[in-house]
Amino acid sequence: MLPVDKDSNMVYFSEWIKDFTCYKSIIEKLNRNQIKFDLLPFTNDYWVRDFMPIQISETEFIEYKYNPDYLQNKPTYITNPAKCCRHLNISTKKIDVVLDGGNIIKCTDTIILTDKVFVENRNLTRTQLIDTLANAFQCNIVVIPWDRNEIYGHADGMVRFTESGKILLNNYINIDVSFRSKLIKTLDSHFEIIELDYKVSKLSALSWSYLNYLQVGSFILLPAIGAPEDKQACEQFSKIFTNHQIEQADVTEIVKQGGALNCISWNIKI
């Protein structure tokens, strides 16, 4: 069984997070809920989810090749996680697969990721790649279509794990019903699907960000973006995640950079 967000008890951020004005609000809410956190040195940007290894047990971490196509013209932003791992005294098992951590959704016995992974690993057949991932992560692999409106090819703005056998689908019902159908067709044979849905006169272009929340144990920090959907998102999450403490933090400045709270965090079980 993979350790998932509800099992985690420690969260890390890049030291670069201090550049955001919302950093103070994030930290205040973590402290108020007694969530342990720390800042990582040796990072080249604040998207720590993308380059830090994937935890598959309390002592096992899988390190992949972080060399995304969207940063090939900006190599100074590509972090080698080796120094971070040494700083944390974490040893890793390395796999020769190009991945982003934002494209990994852990679901106890399954990992969900988009088919962007095939684009960045053309040296392997689809079967070879899936077998490599399944063997490394010791679980099933479910591949979903890449939402081409999101250039990074990440799954963490599309689906999230809630509890055994259940996943949360972003509000494609408000955005793209055709693509929603493709996702459901891929996922409904594996999971019970819960969908986000916002009833507003004009949908915010940033409404996707609510799904990119941070969960540490039974605490959820939900993005707020200063839109009418903020309240609706909180209400929906409260109904989905019963017995959880849910708070919101306005992270609009981060969301405008293309990510949200899951993207800037790396939570593990220690």
mmCIF file of C-alpha atoms in Angstrom:
data_model
loop_
_atom_site.group_PDB
_atom_site.id
_atom_site.type_symbol
_atom_site.label_atom_id
_atom_site.label_comp_id
_atom_site.label_asym_id
_atom_site.label_seq_id
_atom_site.Cartn_x
_atom_site.Cartn_y
_atom_site.Cartn_z
ATOM 1 C CA MET A 1 0.000 0.000 0.000
ATOM 2 C CA LEU A 2 1.384 3.385 -0.992
ATOM 3 C CA PRO A 3 1.527 6.105 1.679
ATOM 4 C CA VAL A 4 -0.925 8.754 0.459
ATOM 5 C CA ASP A 5 -1.750 12.290 1.574
ATOM 6 C CA LYS A 6 -3.900 11.119 4.486
ATOM 7 C CA ASP A 7 -0.889 9.202 5.817
ATOM 8 C CA SER A 8 1.569 12.089 5.591
ATOM 9 C CA ASN A 9 2.687 14.023 8.659
ATOM 10 C CA MET A 10 5.405 16.311 7.346
ATOM 11 C CA VAL A 11 5.455 18.874 4.539
ATOM 12 C CA TYR A 12 8.364 20.617 2.865
ATOM 13 C CA PHE A 13 8.521 23.757 0.759
ATOM 14 C CA SER A 14 11.338 25.337 -1.198
ATOM 15 C CA GLU A 15 13.066 28.270 0.458
ATOM 16 C CA TRP A 16 11.856 30.237 -2.563
ATOM 17 C CA ILE A 17 8.306 30.149 -1.164
ATOM 18 C CA LYS A 18 9.292 33.070 1.056
ATOM 19 C CA ASP A 19 9.162 35.271 -2.054
ATOM 20 C CA PHE A 20 5.358 34.980 -2.062
ATOM 21 C CA THR A 21 3.386 37.360 0.141
ATOM 22 C CA CYS A 22 0.948 34.525 0.944
ATOM 23 C CA TYR A 23 3.765 32.549 2.603
ATOM 24 C CA LYS A 24 2.920 34.088 5.979
ATOM 25 C CA SER A 25 -0.733 33.043 5.711
ATOM 26 C CA ILE A 26 0.192 29.491 4.685
ATOM 27 C CA ILE A 27 2.594 29.085 7.585
ATOM 28 C CA GLU A 28 0.146 30.585 10.088
ATOM 29 C CA LYS A 29 -2.496 28.026 9.112
ATOM 30 C CA LEU A 30 -0.033 25.144 9.296
ATOM 31 C CA ASN A 31 1.138 26.238 12.742
ATOM 32 C CA ARG A 32 -2.424 26.702 13.997
ATOM 33 C CA ASN A 33 -3.213 23.124 12.977
ATOM 34 C CA GLN A 34 0.063 21.759 14.363
ATOM 35 C CA ILE A 35 1.322 20.626 10.958
ATOM 36 C CA LYS A 36 5.061 20.043 10.851
ATOM 37 C CA PHE A 37 6.864 21.765 7.985
ATOM 38 C CA ASP A 38 10.323 22.839 6.890
ATOM 39 C CA LEU A 39 12.017 24.653 4.022
ATOM 40 C CA LEU A 40 14.302 22.898 1.562
ATOM 41 C CA PRO A 41 17.632 24.385 0.501
ATOM 42 C CA PHE A 42 19.348 23.580 -2.826
ATOM 43 C CA THR A 43 16.215 24.155 -4.936
ATOM 44 C CA ASN A 44 16.176 26.129 -8.173
ATOM 45 C CA ASP A 45 12.491 27.017 -8.018
ATOM 46 C CA TYR A 46 9.473 26.677 -5.735
ATOM 47 C CA TRP A 47 7.684 23.779 -7.509
ATOM 48 C CA VAL A 48 9.092 21.117 -5.180
ATOM 49 C CA ARG A 49 6.376 18.584 -6.026
ATOM 50 C CA ASP A 50 7.847 18.197 -9.488
ATOM 51 C CA PHE A 51 11.412 17.211 -8.652
ATOM 52 C CA MET A 52 11.317 15.551 -5.235
ATOM 53 C CA PRO A 53 11.170 11.716 -5.131
ATOM 54 C CA ILE A 54 8.010 9.647 -4.717
ATOM 55 C CA GLN A 55 7.608 7.886 -1.376
ATOM 56 C CA ILE A 56 6.421 4.278 -1.666
ATOM 57 C CA SER A 57 6.975 3.235 1.962
ATOM 58 C CA GLU A 58 8.225 4.903 5.120
ATOM 59 C CA THR A 59 11.812 4.242 4.084
ATOM 60 C CA GLU A 60 11.647 3.875 0.270
ATOM 61 C CA PHE A 61 11.722 6.716 -2.232
ATOM 62 C CA ILE A 62 11.778 6.559 -6.021
ATOM 63 C CA GLU A 63 13.898 9.177 -7.778
ATOM 64 C CA TYR A 64 13.128 9.773 -11.454
ATOM 65 C CA LYS A 65 14.785 11.944 -14.089
ATOM 66 C CA TYR A 66 13.525 15.486 -13.693
ATOM 67 C CA ASN A 67 14.262 16.988 -17.092
ATOM 68 C CA PRO A 68 10.933 18.391 -18.345
ATOM 69 C CA ASP A 69 10.537 19.491 -21.931
ATOM 70 C CA TYR A 70 8.995 22.809 -20.866
ATOM 71 C CA LEU A 71 12.249 23.814 -19.114
ATOM 72 C CA GLN A 72 14.693 22.890 -21.852
ATOM 73 C CA ASN A 73 15.160 26.583 -22.655
ATOM 74 C CA LYS A 74 15.431 27.441 -18.945
ATOM 75 C CA PRO A 75 17.892 24.864 -17.582
ATOM 76 C CA THR A 76 18.767 26.973 -14.523
ATOM 77 C CA TYR A 77 15.294 26.172 -13.157
ATOM 78 C CA ILE A 78 15.864 22.409 -13.265
ATOM 79 C CA THR A 79 16.633 21.162 -9.754
ATOM 80 C CA ASN A 80 18.736 18.088 -9.181
ATOM 81 C CA PRO A 81 17.088 16.649 -6.045
ATOM 82 C CA ALA A 82 20.237 14.818 -4.910
ATOM 83 C CA LYS A 83 21.381 17.656 -2.611
ATOM 84 C CA CYS A 84 17.889 17.984 -1.139
ATOM 85 C CA CYS A 85 17.786 14.267 -0.427
ATOM 86 C CA ARG A 86 21.229 14.288 1.170
ATOM 87 C CA HIS A 87 20.168 17.246 3.305
ATOM 88 C CA LEU A 88 17.199 15.179 4.530
ATOM 89 C CA ASN A 89 19.288 12.002 4.847
ATOM 90 C CA ILE A 90 17.022 10.248 2.349
ATOM 91 C CA SER A 91 18.339 7.506 0.096
ATOM 92 C CA THR A 92 16.523 6.858 -3.164
ATOM 93 C CA LYS A 93 16.131 4.218 -5.809
ATOM 94 C CA LYS A 94 16.678 5.772 -9.222
ATOM 95 C CA ILE A 95 14.713 4.915 -12.358
ATOM 96 C CA ASP A 96 15.642 5.949 -15.879
ATOM 97 C CA VAL A 97 12.292 7.582 -16.627
ATOM 98 C CA VAL A 98 11.568 11.258 -17.232
ATOM 99 C CA LEU A 99 8.768 12.331 -14.885
ATOM 100 C CA ASP A 100 7.333 15.259 -12.965
ATOM 101 C CA GLY A 101 6.023 14.647 -9.460
ATOM 102 C CA GLY A 102 3.013 16.795 -10.367
ATOM 103 C CA ASN A 103 2.047 14.021 -12.765
ATOM 104 C CA ILE A 104 1.897 11.389 -10.029
ATOM 105 C CA ILE A 105 -1.340 10.816 -8.106
ATOM 106 C CA LYS A 106 -0.976 8.076 -5.495
ATOM 107 C CA CYS A 107 -4.086 6.031 -4.639
ATOM 108 C CA THR A 108 -2.945 3.366 -2.105
ATOM 109 C CA ASP A 109 -2.540 0.573 -4.696
ATOM 110 C CA THR A 110 -2.562 2.631 -7.896
ATOM 111 C CA ILE A 111 -0.800 5.577 -9.469
ATOM 112 C CA ILE A 112 -2.605 7.847 -11.928
ATOM 113 C CA LEU A 113 -0.640 9.891 -14.453
ATOM 114 C CA THR A 114 -1.265 11.486 -17.828
ATOM 115 C CA ASP A 115 -0.047 10.151 -21.137
ATOM 116 C CA LYS A 116 2.390 13.066 -21.326
ATOM 117 C CA VAL A 117 4.794 10.530 -19.821
ATOM 118 C CA PHE A 118 4.877 8.693 -23.157
ATOM 119 C CA VAL A 119 5.908 11.896 -24.964
ATOM 120 C CA GLU A 120 8.925 12.375 -22.716
ATOM 121 C CA ASN A 121 10.060 8.740 -22.793
ATOM 122 C CA ARG A 122 9.994 7.869 -26.477
ATOM 123 C CA ASN A 123 12.973 5.554 -25.982
ATOM 124 C CA LEU A 124 10.573 3.079 -24.336
ATOM 125 C CA THR A 125 7.483 1.401 -25.715
ATOM 126 C CA ARG A 126 4.263 2.045 -23.822
ATOM 127 C CA THR A 127 4.356 -1.455 -22.407
ATOM 128 C CA GLN A 128 7.984 -1.107 -21.315
ATOM 129 C CA LEU A 129 7.286 2.228 -19.652
ATOM 130 C CA ILE A 130 4.202 1.053 -17.777
ATOM 131 C CA ASP A 131 6.005 -2.106 -16.637
ATOM 132 C CA THR A 132 8.959 -0.030 -15.425
ATOM 133 C CA LEU A 133 6.666 2.278 -13.452
ATOM 134 C CA ALA A 134 4.594 -0.573 -12.022
ATOM 135 C CA ASN A 135 7.722 -2.421 -10.868
ATOM 136 C CA ALA A 136 9.295 0.702 -9.374
ATOM 137 C CA PHE A 137 6.212 1.938 -7.551
ATOM 138 C CA GLN A 138 4.952 -1.589 -6.747
ATOM 139 C CA CYS A 139 1.395 -0.769 -7.774
ATOM 140 C CA ASN A 140 -1.044 -0.547 -10.661
ATOM 141 C CA ILE A 141 -0.658 2.200 -13.250
ATOM 142 C CA VAL A 142 -3.640 4.061 -14.725
ATOM 143 C CA VAL A 143 -2.894 6.426 -17.602
ATOM 144 C CA ILE A 144 -5.352 9.229 -18.357
ATOM 145 C CA PRO A 145 -5.484 11.591 -21.349
ATOM 146 C CA TRP A 146 -3.349 14.702 -21.157
ATOM 147 C CA ASP A 147 -5.361 17.915 -20.867
ATOM 148 C CA ARG A 148 -3.652 19.910 -23.599
ATOM 149 C CA ASN A 149 -4.847 23.175 -22.084
ATOM 150 C CA GLU A 150 -2.287 22.498 -19.348
ATOM 151 C CA ILE A 151 1.143 22.578 -20.975
ATOM 152 C CA TYR A 152 2.943 20.706 -18.203
ATOM 153 C CA GLY A 153 0.934 17.509 -18.598
ATOM 154 C CA HIS A 154 0.339 17.125 -14.870
ATOM 155 C CA ALA A 155 -2.412 15.036 -13.327
ATOM 156 C CA ASP A 156 -2.617 16.968 -10.043
ATOM 157 C CA GLY A 157 -4.874 19.602 -11.578
ATOM 158 C CA MET A 158 -7.170 16.907 -12.963
ATOM 159 C CA VAL A 159 -7.765 14.231 -10.338
ATOM 160 C CA ARG A 160 -6.958 13.617 -6.682
ATOM 161 C CA PHE A 161 -7.303 10.616 -4.408
ATOM 162 C CA THR A 162 -9.861 10.935 -1.593
ATOM 163 C CA GLU A 163 -10.169 7.500 0.003
ATOM 164 C CA SER A 164 -9.922 3.855 -0.987
ATOM 165 C CA GLY A 165 -11.540 3.356 -4.372
ATOM 166 C CA LYS A 166 -12.570 7.005 -4.741
ATOM 167 C CA ILE A 167 -11.130 9.961 -6.609
ATOM 168 C CA LEU A 168 -12.064 13.590 -7.022
ATOM 169 C CA LEU A 169 -12.377 14.943 -10.574
ATOM 170 C CA ASN A 170 -11.860 18.618 -11.303
ATOM 171 C CA ASN A 171 -14.728 20.731 -12.623
ATOM 172 C CA TYR A 172 -14.514 19.633 -16.258
ATOM 173 C CA ILE A 173 -18.304 19.602 -16.187
ATOM 174 C CA ASN A 174 -18.037 23.419 -16.215
ATOM 175 C CA ILE A 175 -15.166 23.604 -18.680
ATOM 176 C CA ASP A 176 -14.983 20.805 -21.251
ATOM 177 C CA VAL A 177 -17.695 18.131 -21.246
ATOM 178 C CA SER A 178 -16.132 16.275 -24.159
ATOM 179 C CA PHE A 179 -12.803 15.877 -22.395
ATOM 180 C CA ARG A 180 -14.671 15.047 -19.181
ATOM 181 C CA SER A 181 -16.249 12.089 -20.975
ATOM 182 C CA LYS A 182 -12.824 10.798 -22.025
ATOM 183 C CA LEU A 183 -11.536 11.023 -18.473
ATOM 184 C CA ILE A 184 -14.553 9.285 -16.991
ATOM 185 C CA LYS A 185 -14.347 6.538 -19.594
ATOM 186 C CA THR A 186 -10.749 5.872 -18.529
ATOM 187 C CA LEU A 187 -11.298 6.155 -14.791
ATOM 188 C CA ASP A 188 -14.716 4.746 -13.966
ATOM 189 C CA SER A 189 -13.637 1.123 -14.282
ATOM 190 C CA HIS A 190 -11.059 1.743 -11.550
ATOM 191 C CA PHE A 191 -12.636 4.266 -9.180
ATOM 192 C CA GLU A 192 -15.802 5.812 -7.890
ATOM 193 C CA ILE A 193 -15.673 9.382 -9.209
ATOM 194 C CA ILE A 194 -16.738 12.498 -7.316
ATOM 195 C CA GLU A 195 -16.888 15.703 -9.360
ATOM 196 C CA LEU A 196 -16.395 19.332 -8.440
ATOM 197 C CA ASP A 197 -19.012 21.674 -9.902
ATOM 198 C CA TYR A 198 -19.405 25.427 -9.443
ATOM 199 C CA LYS A 199 -22.699 27.270 -9.901
ATOM 200 C CA VAL A 200 -21.649 30.775 -10.881
ATOM 201 C CA SER A 201 -22.692 33.198 -13.591
ATOM 202 C CA LYS A 202 -19.129 33.495 -14.852
ATOM 203 C CA LEU A 203 -16.550 30.834 -14.045
ATOM 204 C CA SER A 204 -13.134 32.070 -12.919
ATOM 205 C CA ALA A 205 -10.253 31.075 -15.200
ATOM 206 C CA LEU A 206 -8.463 29.987 -12.009
ATOM 207 C CA SER A 207 -11.194 27.652 -10.735
ATOM 208 C CA TRP A 208 -9.062 24.613 -11.590
ATOM 209 C CA SER A 209 -6.781 25.490 -8.663
ATOM 210 C CA TYR A 210 -9.075 24.252 -5.868
ATOM 211 C CA LEU A 211 -8.218 20.653 -6.759
ATOM 212 C CA ASN A 212 -4.552 21.509 -6.280
ATOM 213 C CA TYR A 213 -4.922 21.588 -2.498
ATOM 214 C CA LEU A 214 -2.432 20.528 0.163
ATOM 215 C CA GLN A 215 -3.407 17.629 2.409
ATOM 216 C CA VAL A 216 -1.332 16.538 5.381
ATOM 217 C CA GLY A 217 -3.063 13.837 7.386
ATOM 218 C CA SER A 218 -6.574 15.013 8.195
ATOM 219 C CA PHE A 219 -5.764 18.657 7.483
ATOM 220 C CA ILE A 220 -6.542 20.222 4.099
ATOM 221 C CA LEU A 221 -5.352 23.647 3.030
ATOM 222 C CA LEU A 222 -7.568 24.697 0.166
ATOM 223 C CA PRO A 223 -6.655 27.468 -2.300
ATOM 224 C CA ALA A 224 -8.711 30.634 -2.358
ATOM 225 C CA ILE A 225 -8.587 32.930 -5.384
ATOM 226 C CA GLY A 226 -10.891 35.780 -4.406
ATOM 227 C CA ALA A 227 -13.762 34.470 -6.537
ATOM 228 C CA PRO A 228 -17.358 33.432 -5.777
ATOM 229 C CA GLU A 229 -16.220 29.831 -6.217
ATOM 230 C CA ASP A 230 -14.119 30.083 -3.041
ATOM 231 C CA LYS A 231 -17.114 29.523 -0.780
ATOM 232 C CA GLN A 232 -18.592 26.800 -2.995
ATOM 233 C CA ALA A 233 -15.267 24.970 -3.099
ATOM 234 C CA CYS A 234 -14.997 25.011 0.691
ATOM 235 C CA GLU A 235 -18.568 23.728 1.040
ATOM 236 C CA GLN A 236 -17.966 20.886 -1.423
ATOM 237 C CA PHE A 237 -14.699 19.853 0.198
ATOM 238 C CA SER A 238 -16.338 19.855 3.629
ATOM 239 C CA LYS A 239 -18.937 17.380 2.348
ATOM 240 C CA ILE A 240 -16.344 15.195 0.598
ATOM 241 C CA PHE A 241 -13.732 15.194 3.356
ATOM 242 C CA THR A 242 -15.798 14.674 6.479
ATOM 243 C CA ASN A 243 -13.825 14.566 9.728
ATOM 244 C CA HIS A 244 -11.130 16.746 8.186
ATOM 245 C CA GLN A 245 -10.032 20.208 9.219
ATOM 246 C CA ILE A 246 -10.309 22.437 6.153
ATOM 247 C CA GLU A 247 -8.944 25.946 5.852
ATOM 248 C CA GLN A 248 -8.440 28.252 2.895
ATOM 249 C CA ALA A 249 -5.541 30.518 2.013
ATOM 250 C CA ASP A 250 -5.578 33.115 -0.728
ATOM 251 C CA VAL A 251 -2.796 31.923 -3.022
ATOM 252 C CA THR A 252 -3.830 33.829 -6.148
ATOM 253 C CA GLU A 253 -0.276 35.015 -6.750
ATOM 254 C CA ILE A 254 0.930 31.399 -6.883
ATOM 255 C CA VAL A 255 -1.990 30.219 -9.011
ATOM 256 C CA LYS A 256 -1.231 32.922 -11.576
ATOM 257 C CA GLN A 257 2.200 31.318 -11.972
ATOM 258 C CA GLY A 258 0.538 28.080 -13.121
ATOM 259 C CA GLY A 259 0.336 25.995 -9.958
ATOM 260 C CA ALA A 260 -1.159 25.946 -6.486
ATOM 261 C CA LEU A 261 -0.646 24.389 -3.067
ATOM 262 C CA ASN A 262 0.044 20.796 -4.112
ATOM 263 C CA CYS A 263 2.598 22.061 -6.622
ATOM 264 C CA ILE A 264 4.618 24.038 -4.080
ATOM 265 C CA SER A 265 4.645 21.316 -1.416
ATOM 266 C CA TRP A 266 6.138 17.889 -0.838
ATOM 267 C CA ASN A 267 4.400 15.967 1.933
ATOM 268 C CA ILE A 268 5.658 12.645 3.239
ATOM 269 C CA LYS A 269 5.251 10.204 6.113
ATOM 270 C CA ILE A 270 8.187 10.133 8.487
#
